[in-house]
Amino acid sequence: MAPSFPILLTLLLALSVSATPLTVARDAHTLVSLPIAKRVNVTGVAQIVKADQARAKQLKARALGQGHQGKRAGSEPVENQGVTYVAPVAIGSPATTYSLIIDTGSSNTWAGAGTAYARTSTTKDTLNIVSVTYGSGNFEGQEVTDLVSLGDGLTIENQSVGAAFYSEGFSGVDGILGIGPVDLTEGTLIPSVTSTIPTVTDNLFTQGVIGAHEVSVYFQPTNQANVTNGELTFGGTDSSKYVGEINYTPLTTTSSASNYWGINQAISYGSTTILSETAGIVDTGTTLVLIATDAFNAYVNATGATSDSATGLYKITAAQYANLQSLYFIINGVSYELVPNAQIWPRALNSAIGGTADSIYLILSDIGSNSGSGLDFINGFAFLERYYSVFDTAGSRVGFANTSYTTAETN
Ligand SMILES: *[C@@H]1O[C@H](CO)[C@@H](O)[C@H](O)[C@H]1NC(C)=O
Ligand SMILES: *[C@@H]1O[C@H](CO)[C@@H](O)[C@H](O)[C@H]1NC(C)=O
Ligand SMILES: *[C@@H]1O[C@H](CO)[C@@H](O)[C@H](O)[C@H]1NC(C)=O
Ligand SMILES: *[C@@H]1O[C@H](CO)[C@@H](O)[C@H](O)[C@H]1NC(C)=O
Ligand SMILES: *[C@@H]1O[C@H](CO)[C@@H](O)[C@H](O)[C@H]1NC(C)=O
């Protein structure tokens, strides 16, 4: 910090003699919004259930400090995600624009999986290698600092990013925009450093680009395989994307959900409680809604669903769909309803996941362990496509609001 003192002094002097007010930092209410595109990989057999379950397992292992210390995933098969949400992020000068997966469940930002990382004059090497293992893949790279631009040319100087030289499981995308809690960056550098790596959100806030330390996500439900239908907003909420008020819930203190954007929630099917209040996470990197095995069995029992080996999902008949009850997610005393149409996979995309056109597949799946595990549900984008979500670092809370698609019959 010391070397910057003369510059700061000069700036203060310049300000004090200036007749017209200078804008040093951006307006404190500036919002930075990025378009989000949904991609369903129609060329590969999308094993979305396996990919989601592998992710759940990895999230639990990682929170316990196992499984990501620079090891490549040797024994675990890597599942391509099949469904991803990506945003365009420009890095360097002249900039290269990369399609990065928006991930609230991890916090390192990196590029170079598809499009190779293009070094420019703004790219500065650090002394570290970076390595992260995800449920659906892993990467290793050179940790650099660089100029990162989001939205309308709003730039973050000196953002620490990974320039991947190896990655597995990220076909069709270039890397990850990690917007999870900063603590998840701990232990990702080699040689290891004791401090965390400030995330994109952290730097936008500390560099004065945004006025609030939070990020909001809007996913509009879609039945197209490849469409720009969402928005990621840094620094606040976009009131044109939700209706009514935003209700907040404090972050959970239950581990391992507490390592992520973790909350407490109960779930009812119709009037029957299938999951008593317990801890889990909200995650943009998960496609489905995963719930504890005992809760899922109760749901299957209540709906009459049967498992489908082609997709890995459960399916119901037209008659069972006609009788399907709403699911209610009770979060901090507020009930968030998933109407029957919100519980099924978009039928227009059945073939994209290896299913048959006239089948009705459910978007709920088994997390792979009974409730009481410390991470008993994942509200993935099947939930987030129905509710606007706010990830508020400063307030240690997560918010949800209705959208015009909360009860829409889009599937
Ligand atoms: C640049 O970022 C790195 C890592 O986040 C940090 O250690 C360093 O102090 C920053 N340098 C400047 C000049 O802001
Ligand atoms: C789709 O996934 C397959 C592997 O499952 C991969 O080879 C292919 O490159 C992917 N295509 C796109 C456009 O992501
Ligand atoms: C989806 O969009 C990406 C980026 O625009 C493009 O590269 C890809 O070919 C598209 N895939 C399909 C199946 O249309
Ligand atoms: C959300 O919409 C439901 C109806 O679908 C309504 O009952 C509820 O009050 C709304 N919540 C808010 C916070 O606006
Ligand atoms: C399945 O449903 C029946 C009633 O339809 C109920 O009696 C039984 O306890 C349920 N089993 C489980 C495992 O939820």
Coordinates of C-alpha atoms and ligand atoms in Angstrom, one line a residue:
M1 CA 0.0 0.0 0.0
A2 CA 2.8 2.4 0.8
P3 CA 4.0 3.0 -2.7
S4 CA 0.6 4.3 -3.8
F5 CA 0.6 7.1 -1.2
P6 CA 2.0 9.8 -3.6
I7 CA -0.6 9.0 -6.2
L8 CA -3.3 9.1 -3.7
L9 CA -2.0 12.5 -2.4
T10 CA -1.9 13.8 -6.0
L11 CA -5.5 12.7 -6.6
L12 CA -6.7 14.3 -3.4
L13 CA -5.0 17.6 -4.4
A14 CA -6.5 17.4 -7.8
L15 CA -9.9 16.9 -6.3
S16 CA -9.5 19.8 -3.9
V17 CA -8.6 22.3 -6.6
S18 CA -11.1 21.1 -9.1
A19 CA -14.0 23.4 -9.7
T20 CA -16.4 20.8 -11.0
P21 CA -16.9 17.6 -9.0
L22 CA -14.9 14.7 -10.4
T23 CA -16.4 11.2 -10.5
V24 CA -13.8 9.1 -8.9
A25 CA -15.8 6.0 -8.3
R26 CA -18.8 5.0 -10.3
D27 CA -22.2 5.9 -9.1
A28 CA -22.8 3.8 -6.0
H29 CA -26.0 2.5 -7.5
T30 CA -24.5 1.2 -10.7
L31 CA -25.8 -2.3 -11.6
V32 CA -23.7 -4.5 -13.8
S33 CA -25.9 -6.9 -15.8
L34 CA -24.7 -9.8 -18.0
P35 CA -27.0 -11.8 -20.3
I36 CA -27.2 -15.5 -19.5
A37 CA -27.6 -18.1 -22.1
K38 CA -28.9 -21.6 -21.5
R39 CA -27.2 -24.4 -23.4
V40 CA -28.6 -27.9 -23.6
N41 CA -26.0 -30.2 -25.3
V42 CA -28.1 -32.1 -27.8
T43 CA -25.1 -33.9 -29.3
G44 CA -23.9 -35.8 -26.3
V45 CA -26.0 -38.2 -24.2
A46 CA -26.6 -35.8 -21.4
Q47 CA -26.4 -37.6 -18.1
I48 CA -27.9 -34.8 -16.1
V49 CA -28.8 -36.9 -13.1
K50 CA -25.4 -38.5 -12.8
A51 CA -23.7 -35.1 -13.3
D52 CA -25.9 -33.5 -10.6
Q53 CA -25.3 -36.4 -8.2
A54 CA -21.6 -36.3 -8.8
R55 CA -21.6 -32.6 -8.1
A56 CA -23.6 -33.1 -4.8
K57 CA -21.0 -35.7 -3.7
Q58 CA -18.1 -33.4 -4.6
L59 CA -19.6 -30.4 -2.8
K60 CA -20.0 -32.5 0.3
A61 CA -16.5 -33.9 0.1
R62 CA -15.0 -30.6 -0.7
A63 CA -16.6 -29.0 2.3
L64 CA -14.9 -31.6 4.5
G65 CA -11.6 -30.7 3.0
Q66 CA -11.3 -33.8 0.9
G67 CA -11.0 -34.1 -2.8
H68 CA -9.6 -30.9 -4.3
Q69 CA -6.1 -30.4 -3.2
G70 CA -4.5 -30.4 -6.6
K71 CA -5.5 -33.9 -7.5
R72 CA -6.9 -34.8 -10.9
A73 CA -10.1 -36.8 -10.7
G74 CA -8.5 -40.2 -11.4
S75 CA -11.1 -42.8 -10.4
E76 CA -14.3 -40.9 -10.6
P77 CA -15.7 -40.8 -14.1
V78 CA -16.3 -37.2 -15.4
E79 CA -19.9 -36.5 -16.5
N80 CA -20.5 -33.8 -18.9
Q81 CA -23.1 -31.5 -17.5
G82 CA -25.4 -31.5 -20.5
V83 CA -27.2 -28.4 -19.4
T84 CA -25.3 -25.2 -18.5
Y85 CA -25.9 -21.5 -18.1
V86 CA -23.2 -19.3 -19.4
A87 CA -22.4 -15.6 -19.6
P88 CA -19.9 -13.7 -21.8
V89 CA -16.9 -12.5 -19.9
A90 CA -14.1 -10.4 -21.7
I91 CA -10.6 -10.8 -20.4
G92 CA -7.4 -9.0 -21.4
S93 CA -6.7 -6.0 -23.7
P94 CA -7.5 -6.5 -26.6
A95 CA -10.1 -8.7 -24.9
T96 CA -11.1 -12.2 -25.7
T97 CA -14.7 -13.0 -24.8
Y98 CA -15.2 -16.4 -23.1
S99 CA -18.4 -18.3 -22.3
L100 CA -18.2 -19.0 -18.6
I101 CA -20.5 -21.2 -16.6
I102 CA -22.2 -19.1 -13.8
D103 CA -21.5 -21.0 -10.6
T104 CA -22.7 -20.1 -7.2
G105 CA -21.2 -23.3 -5.9
S106 CA -17.5 -22.5 -6.5
S107 CA -15.6 -19.3 -6.4
N108 CA -12.5 -19.4 -8.7
T109 CA -12.9 -17.7 -12.0
W110 CA -11.0 -19.3 -14.9
A111 CA -10.9 -19.6 -18.7
G112 CA -9.2 -21.6 -21.4
A113 CA -11.2 -24.9 -21.5
G114 CA -12.7 -24.4 -25.0
T115 CA -11.2 -21.2 -26.4
A116 CA -7.5 -21.1 -25.2
Y117 CA -6.6 -18.4 -22.7
A118 CA -5.2 -15.5 -24.8
R119 CA -2.5 -13.6 -22.9
T120 CA -2.2 -9.9 -23.6
S121 CA -0.3 -7.0 -22.1
T122 CA -2.7 -6.9 -19.2
T123 CA -2.0 -10.6 -18.2
K124 CA 0.4 -10.8 -15.3
D125 CA 1.7 -14.1 -14.0
T126 CA 1.5 -14.9 -10.3
L127 CA 3.8 -17.4 -8.7
N128 CA 0.9 -19.9 -8.3
I129 CA -0.6 -22.8 -10.2
V130 CA -4.4 -23.2 -9.6
S131 CA -6.2 -26.5 -9.5
V132 CA -9.9 -27.2 -8.7
T133 CA -11.9 -30.4 -8.9
Y134 CA -15.7 -30.2 -9.6
G135 CA -18.3 -33.0 -9.7
S136 CA -18.3 -32.7 -13.5
G137 CA -14.7 -32.2 -14.2
N138 CA -11.5 -30.4 -13.1
F139 CA -8.9 -28.0 -14.3
E140 CA -5.4 -26.8 -13.7
G141 CA -3.8 -23.6 -14.8
Q142 CA -1.5 -20.7 -14.3
E143 CA -3.0 -18.2 -11.8
V144 CA -2.7 -14.7 -13.4
T145 CA -4.1 -11.3 -12.8
D146 CA -5.8 -9.6 -15.7
L147 CA -8.4 -7.1 -16.8
V148 CA -11.9 -8.6 -16.7
S149 CA -14.8 -6.9 -18.3
L150 CA -18.5 -7.6 -17.5
G151 CA -21.5 -6.1 -19.2
D152 CA -21.1 -2.7 -20.8
G153 CA -17.4 -2.5 -20.7
L154 CA -17.3 -2.3 -16.9
T155 CA -13.9 -3.6 -15.9
I156 CA -12.2 -5.1 -12.9
E157 CA -8.5 -4.3 -12.8
N158 CA -6.2 -6.9 -11.4
Q159 CA -8.7 -9.8 -11.2
S160 CA -7.1 -13.0 -10.2
V161 CA -8.1 -15.7 -12.8
G162 CA -6.9 -19.1 -13.8
A163 CA -5.5 -19.5 -17.3
A164 CA -6.2 -23.2 -17.8
F165 CA -3.6 -25.4 -19.4
Y166 CA -5.6 -28.6 -18.6
S167 CA -9.3 -29.2 -18.2
E168 CA -11.7 -32.1 -18.4
G169 CA -15.5 -32.2 -18.4
F170 CA -16.0 -28.7 -19.9
S171 CA -16.9 -29.3 -23.5
G172 CA -18.7 -26.5 -25.2
V173 CA -17.8 -23.9 -22.6
D174 CA -14.6 -21.9 -21.7
G175 CA -14.5 -22.0 -18.0
I176 CA -16.3 -20.8 -14.8
L177 CA -17.3 -17.5 -13.4
G178 CA -17.2 -18.4 -9.7
I179 CA -19.7 -16.4 -7.6
G180 CA -19.8 -18.6 -4.5
P181 CA -18.5 -17.5 -1.0
V182 CA -14.8 -16.4 -1.2
D183 CA -13.7 -19.1 1.4
L184 CA -14.2 -21.7 -1.3
T185 CA -11.0 -20.4 -3.0
E186 CA -8.9 -21.5 0.0
G187 CA -6.5 -24.3 -0.9
T188 CA -6.9 -24.0 -4.6
L189 CA -3.4 -22.5 -5.2
I190 CA -0.1 -24.4 -5.4
P191 CA 2.1 -23.6 -3.5
S192 CA -0.7 -23.0 -1.1
V193 CA -1.4 -19.6 0.3
T194 CA -3.2 -18.9 3.5
S195 CA -5.4 -16.1 2.1
T196 CA -8.4 -16.4 -0.2
I197 CA -8.6 -15.1 -3.8
P198 CA -11.1 -12.2 -4.1
T199 CA -13.9 -13.2 -6.4
V200 CA -15.3 -11.1 -9.2
T201 CA -18.1 -9.8 -6.9
D202 CA -15.6 -8.9 -4.2
N203 CA -13.4 -6.9 -6.6
L204 CA -16.4 -5.1 -8.2
F205 CA -17.4 -4.0 -4.7
T206 CA -14.0 -3.1 -3.4
Q207 CA -13.0 -1.3 -6.6
G208 CA -16.1 0.8 -6.3
V209 CA -17.8 -0.4 -9.5
I210 CA -20.9 -1.6 -7.6
G211 CA -22.5 -0.2 -4.5
A212 CA -23.8 -3.3 -2.9
H213 CA -21.9 -6.5 -2.2
E214 CA -24.4 -8.9 -3.8
V215 CA -25.3 -10.6 -7.0
S216 CA -28.8 -11.5 -8.4
V217 CA -29.8 -14.2 -10.8
Y218 CA -32.7 -14.4 -13.2
F219 CA -33.3 -17.6 -15.3
Q220 CA -36.4 -17.6 -17.5
P221 CA -37.8 -21.0 -18.1
T222 CA -37.3 -22.1 -21.7
N223 CA -38.0 -25.0 -24.0
Q224 CA -35.3 -24.1 -26.5
A225 CA -31.9 -25.8 -26.4
N226 CA -29.9 -22.7 -26.9
V227 CA -31.2 -19.4 -25.9
T228 CA -30.3 -16.2 -24.1
N229 CA -33.0 -16.0 -21.5
G230 CA -31.4 -14.9 -18.2
E231 CA -29.6 -12.1 -16.5
L232 CA -26.9 -11.9 -13.8
T233 CA -26.8 -8.6 -12.0
F234 CA -24.0 -7.5 -9.8
G235 CA -24.5 -4.8 -7.1
G236 CA -28.3 -5.1 -6.6
T237 CA -31.5 -6.4 -8.0
D238 CA -33.2 -5.7 -11.3
S239 CA -36.8 -4.9 -10.5
S240 CA -37.9 -5.5 -14.1
K241 CA -37.2 -9.2 -13.6
Y242 CA -39.3 -10.0 -10.6
V243 CA -42.7 -9.2 -9.2
G244 CA -43.8 -8.5 -5.6
E245 CA -41.2 -8.3 -2.9
I246 CA -38.0 -10.2 -2.2
N247 CA -38.0 -12.3 0.9
Y248 CA -34.7 -13.1 2.5
T249 CA -33.5 -15.9 4.7
P250 CA -30.2 -16.0 6.7
L251 CA -27.5 -18.3 5.6
T252 CA -27.6 -21.7 7.4
T253 CA -25.1 -22.5 10.2
T254 CA -25.3 -26.2 9.5
S255 CA -22.2 -27.7 7.8
S256 CA -21.5 -28.6 5.1
A257 CA -24.2 -26.5 3.5
S258 CA -22.8 -23.5 5.4
N259 CA -19.7 -23.6 3.1
Y260 CA -21.9 -22.6 0.2
W261 CA -25.0 -20.4 -0.4
G262 CA -26.7 -22.6 2.2
I263 CA -30.2 -22.1 3.7
N264 CA -32.7 -24.0 5.8
Q265 CA -35.8 -25.3 4.1
A266 CA -38.7 -27.8 4.5
I267 CA -40.6 -29.3 1.6
S268 CA -44.2 -30.5 1.4
Y269 CA -45.9 -32.4 -1.4
G270 CA -49.5 -31.2 -1.3
S271 CA -50.2 -31.2 2.4
T272 CA -47.7 -33.9 3.3
T273 CA -44.3 -32.9 4.6
I274 CA -41.7 -34.9 2.7
L275 CA -38.6 -33.1 4.1
S276 CA -38.6 -31.5 7.6
E277 CA -36.7 -28.3 8.0
T278 CA -33.0 -29.0 7.2
A279 CA -30.0 -27.5 5.6
G280 CA -29.1 -27.5 1.9
I281 CA -27.9 -25.1 -0.8
V282 CA -29.0 -22.9 -3.6
D283 CA -26.8 -23.7 -6.7
T284 CA -26.8 -22.4 -10.2
G285 CA -24.4 -25.2 -11.2
T286 CA -27.0 -27.9 -10.6
T287 CA -29.7 -28.5 -13.2
L288 CA -32.3 -30.4 -11.2
V289 CA -33.8 -30.1 -7.7
L290 CA -32.0 -32.8 -5.6
I291 CA -33.5 -33.9 -2.3
A292 CA -32.5 -36.4 0.4
T293 CA -33.2 -40.1 -0.4
D294 CA -35.9 -40.5 2.2
A295 CA -37.7 -37.3 1.0
F296 CA -37.3 -38.4 -2.6
N297 CA -38.8 -41.9 -1.8
A298 CA -41.8 -40.2 -0.3
Y299 CA -42.2 -38.1 -3.4
V300 CA -42.0 -41.1 -5.7
N301 CA -44.4 -42.9 -3.6
A302 CA -46.9 -40.0 -3.5
T303 CA -46.7 -39.4 -7.3
G304 CA -46.4 -43.0 -8.5
A305 CA -43.4 -42.1 -10.6
T306 CA -41.1 -44.8 -12.0
S307 CA -37.5 -44.6 -12.9
D308 CA -36.4 -44.3 -16.5
S309 CA -33.1 -45.8 -17.4
A310 CA -32.6 -43.8 -20.7
T311 CA -32.5 -40.4 -18.9
G312 CA -31.9 -41.4 -15.3
L313 CA -34.9 -39.3 -14.4
Y314 CA -38.2 -40.5 -12.9
K315 CA -41.3 -40.3 -15.1
I316 CA -45.1 -40.1 -14.7
T317 CA -48.0 -40.9 -16.9
A318 CA -50.4 -38.3 -18.3
A319 CA -53.0 -39.5 -15.7
Q320 CA -50.5 -39.1 -12.9
Y321 CA -49.5 -35.7 -14.2
A322 CA -53.2 -34.7 -14.1
N323 CA -53.2 -35.6 -10.4
L324 CA -49.8 -34.1 -9.5
Q325 CA -49.9 -31.8 -6.4
S326 CA -47.8 -28.7 -5.9
L327 CA -44.5 -28.9 -4.0
Y328 CA -44.1 -26.2 -1.4
F329 CA -40.6 -25.1 -0.3
I330 CA -40.9 -23.4 3.1
I331 CA -38.0 -21.0 3.6
N332 CA -37.9 -18.7 6.6
G333 CA -41.7 -18.9 7.0
V334 CA -42.4 -18.2 3.3
S335 CA -43.8 -20.8 1.0
Y336 CA -42.5 -21.1 -2.5
E337 CA -44.7 -23.2 -4.7
L338 CA -43.5 -25.4 -7.6
V339 CA -46.7 -26.0 -9.5
P340 CA -47.0 -29.3 -11.4
N341 CA -45.8 -27.8 -14.6
A342 CA -42.6 -26.6 -12.8
Q343 CA -41.9 -30.1 -11.6
I344 CA -41.5 -31.5 -15.1
W345 CA -38.7 -31.3 -17.7
P346 CA -39.6 -29.2 -20.7
R347 CA -41.2 -31.8 -23.0
A348 CA -39.8 -30.0 -26.1
L349 CA -36.4 -30.9 -24.8
N350 CA -37.0 -34.6 -24.0
S351 CA -35.0 -35.8 -26.9
A352 CA -32.1 -33.5 -25.9
I353 CA -31.6 -35.6 -22.8
G354 CA -32.2 -39.0 -24.4
G355 CA -35.9 -39.3 -23.6
T356 CA -38.9 -39.9 -25.7
A357 CA -41.0 -37.1 -27.0
D358 CA -44.3 -38.0 -25.3
S359 CA -43.0 -38.9 -21.9
I360 CA -43.3 -36.7 -18.8
Y361 CA -40.0 -36.6 -16.8
L362 CA -39.8 -35.1 -13.3
I363 CA -37.1 -32.6 -12.4
L364 CA -36.7 -33.8 -8.8
S365 CA -34.1 -36.4 -8.1
D366 CA -32.3 -38.2 -5.3
I367 CA -29.3 -36.4 -3.7
G368 CA -27.8 -39.8 -2.9
S369 CA -28.0 -39.9 1.0
N370 CA -30.7 -39.7 3.6
S371 CA -31.6 -36.4 5.4
G372 CA -29.5 -35.3 8.3
S373 CA -26.3 -35.2 6.1
G374 CA -25.8 -31.5 6.5
L375 CA -26.5 -30.9 2.9
D376 CA -30.0 -32.4 2.2
F377 CA -31.2 -30.5 -0.9
I378 CA -29.9 -28.6 -3.8
N379 CA -32.2 -26.0 -5.3
G380 CA -30.8 -26.0 -8.8
F381 CA -32.0 -24.1 -11.8
A382 CA -35.2 -26.1 -12.1
F383 CA -36.1 -24.1 -9.0
L384 CA -34.3 -20.9 -9.9
E385 CA -36.1 -20.7 -13.3
R386 CA -39.2 -20.1 -11.2
Y387 CA -37.9 -17.7 -8.5
Y388 CA -35.6 -14.7 -8.9
S389 CA -32.6 -15.2 -6.5
V390 CA -30.3 -12.8 -4.6
F391 CA -27.0 -13.8 -3.1
D392 CA -26.2 -11.1 -0.6
T393 CA -22.6 -11.3 0.8
A394 CA -22.9 -8.2 2.9
G395 CA -26.1 -9.3 4.6
S396 CA -25.2 -13.0 4.8
R397 CA -28.5 -14.0 3.3
V398 CA -30.2 -15.3 0.2
G399 CA -33.4 -13.8 -1.2
F400 CA -36.1 -15.1 -3.5
A401 CA -38.9 -13.4 -5.4
N402 CA -41.7 -14.4 -7.7
T403 CA -41.2 -13.8 -11.4
S404 CA -43.8 -13.6 -14.2
Y405 CA -42.9 -17.3 -14.9
T406 CA -43.3 -18.6 -11.3
T407 CA -46.5 -20.5 -12.2
A408 CA -46.2 -20.4 -16.0
E409 CA -47.2 -23.5 -18.1
T410 CA -44.0 -23.5 -20.2
N411 CA -43.0 -27.1 -19.9
Ligands
LIG1 C1 -3.7 -7.7 -7.3 O1 -4.4 -8.9 -6.9 C2 -3.7 -9.8 -6.1 C3 -4.5 -11.0 -5.9 O2 -5.8 -10.8 -5.7 C4 -3.3 -9.0 -4.8 O3 -2.5 -9.9 -4.0 C5 -2.5 -7.8 -5.1 O4 -2.3 -7.1 -3.9 C6 -3.3 -6.9 -6.1 N1 -2.4 -5.8 -6.5 C7 -2.9 -4.6 -6.6 C8 -1.9 -3.6 -7.1 O5 -4.0 -4.2 -6.4
LIG2 C1 -21.7 -32.2 -26.1 O1 -21.1 -33.3 -25.3 C2 -20.2 -34.1 -25.9 C3 -19.8 -35.2 -24.9 O2 -20.9 -35.7 -24.2 C4 -19.0 -33.4 -26.4 O3 -18.2 -34.2 -27.1 C5 -19.5 -32.2 -27.4 O4 -18.4 -31.4 -27.7 C6 -20.5 -31.4 -26.7 N1 -21.0 -30.3 -27.6 C7 -21.2 -29.1 -27.2 C8 -21.7 -28.1 -28.3 O5 -21.0 -28.7 -26.1
LIG3 C1 -25.4 -22.9 -29.1 O1 -24.8 -21.6 -29.1 C2 -23.4 -21.6 -29.2 C3 -22.9 -20.2 -29.1 O2 -23.6 -19.3 -29.8 C4 -23.0 -22.3 -30.5 O3 -21.6 -22.3 -30.6 C5 -23.6 -23.7 -30.6 O4 -23.3 -24.2 -31.9 C6 -25.1 -23.6 -30.4 N1 -25.6 -25.0 -30.3 C7 -26.7 -25.4 -30.9 C8 -27.1 -26.8 -30.7 O5 -27.4 -24.6 -31.6
LIG4 C1 -45.9 -15.0 -5.1 O1 -47.0 -15.5 -5.9 C2 -47.9 -16.2 -5.2 C3 -49.0 -16.7 -6.1 O2 -48.4 -17.5 -7.1 C4 -48.5 -15.4 -4.1 O3 -49.4 -16.2 -3.3 C5 -47.5 -14.8 -3.2 O4 -48.0 -13.9 -2.2 C6 -46.4 -14.1 -4.0 N1 -45.3 -13.7 -3.1 C7 -44.8 -12.5 -3.1 C8 -43.7 -12.2 -2.1 O5 -45.2 -11.6 -3.9
LIG5 C1 -46.3 -44.5 0.6 O1 -47.7 -44.1 0.5 C2 -48.6 -44.7 1.3 C3 -50.0 -44.1 1.1 O2 -50.2 -43.8 -0.2 C4 -48.2 -44.6 2.8 O3 -49.0 -45.4 3.6 C5 -46.7 -45.1 2.9 O4 -46.3 -44.9 4.3 C6 -45.8 -44.4 2.0 N1 -44.5 -44.9 2.1 C7 -43.4 -44.1 2.1 C8 -42.1 -44.7 2.2 O5 -43.5 -42.9 2.1

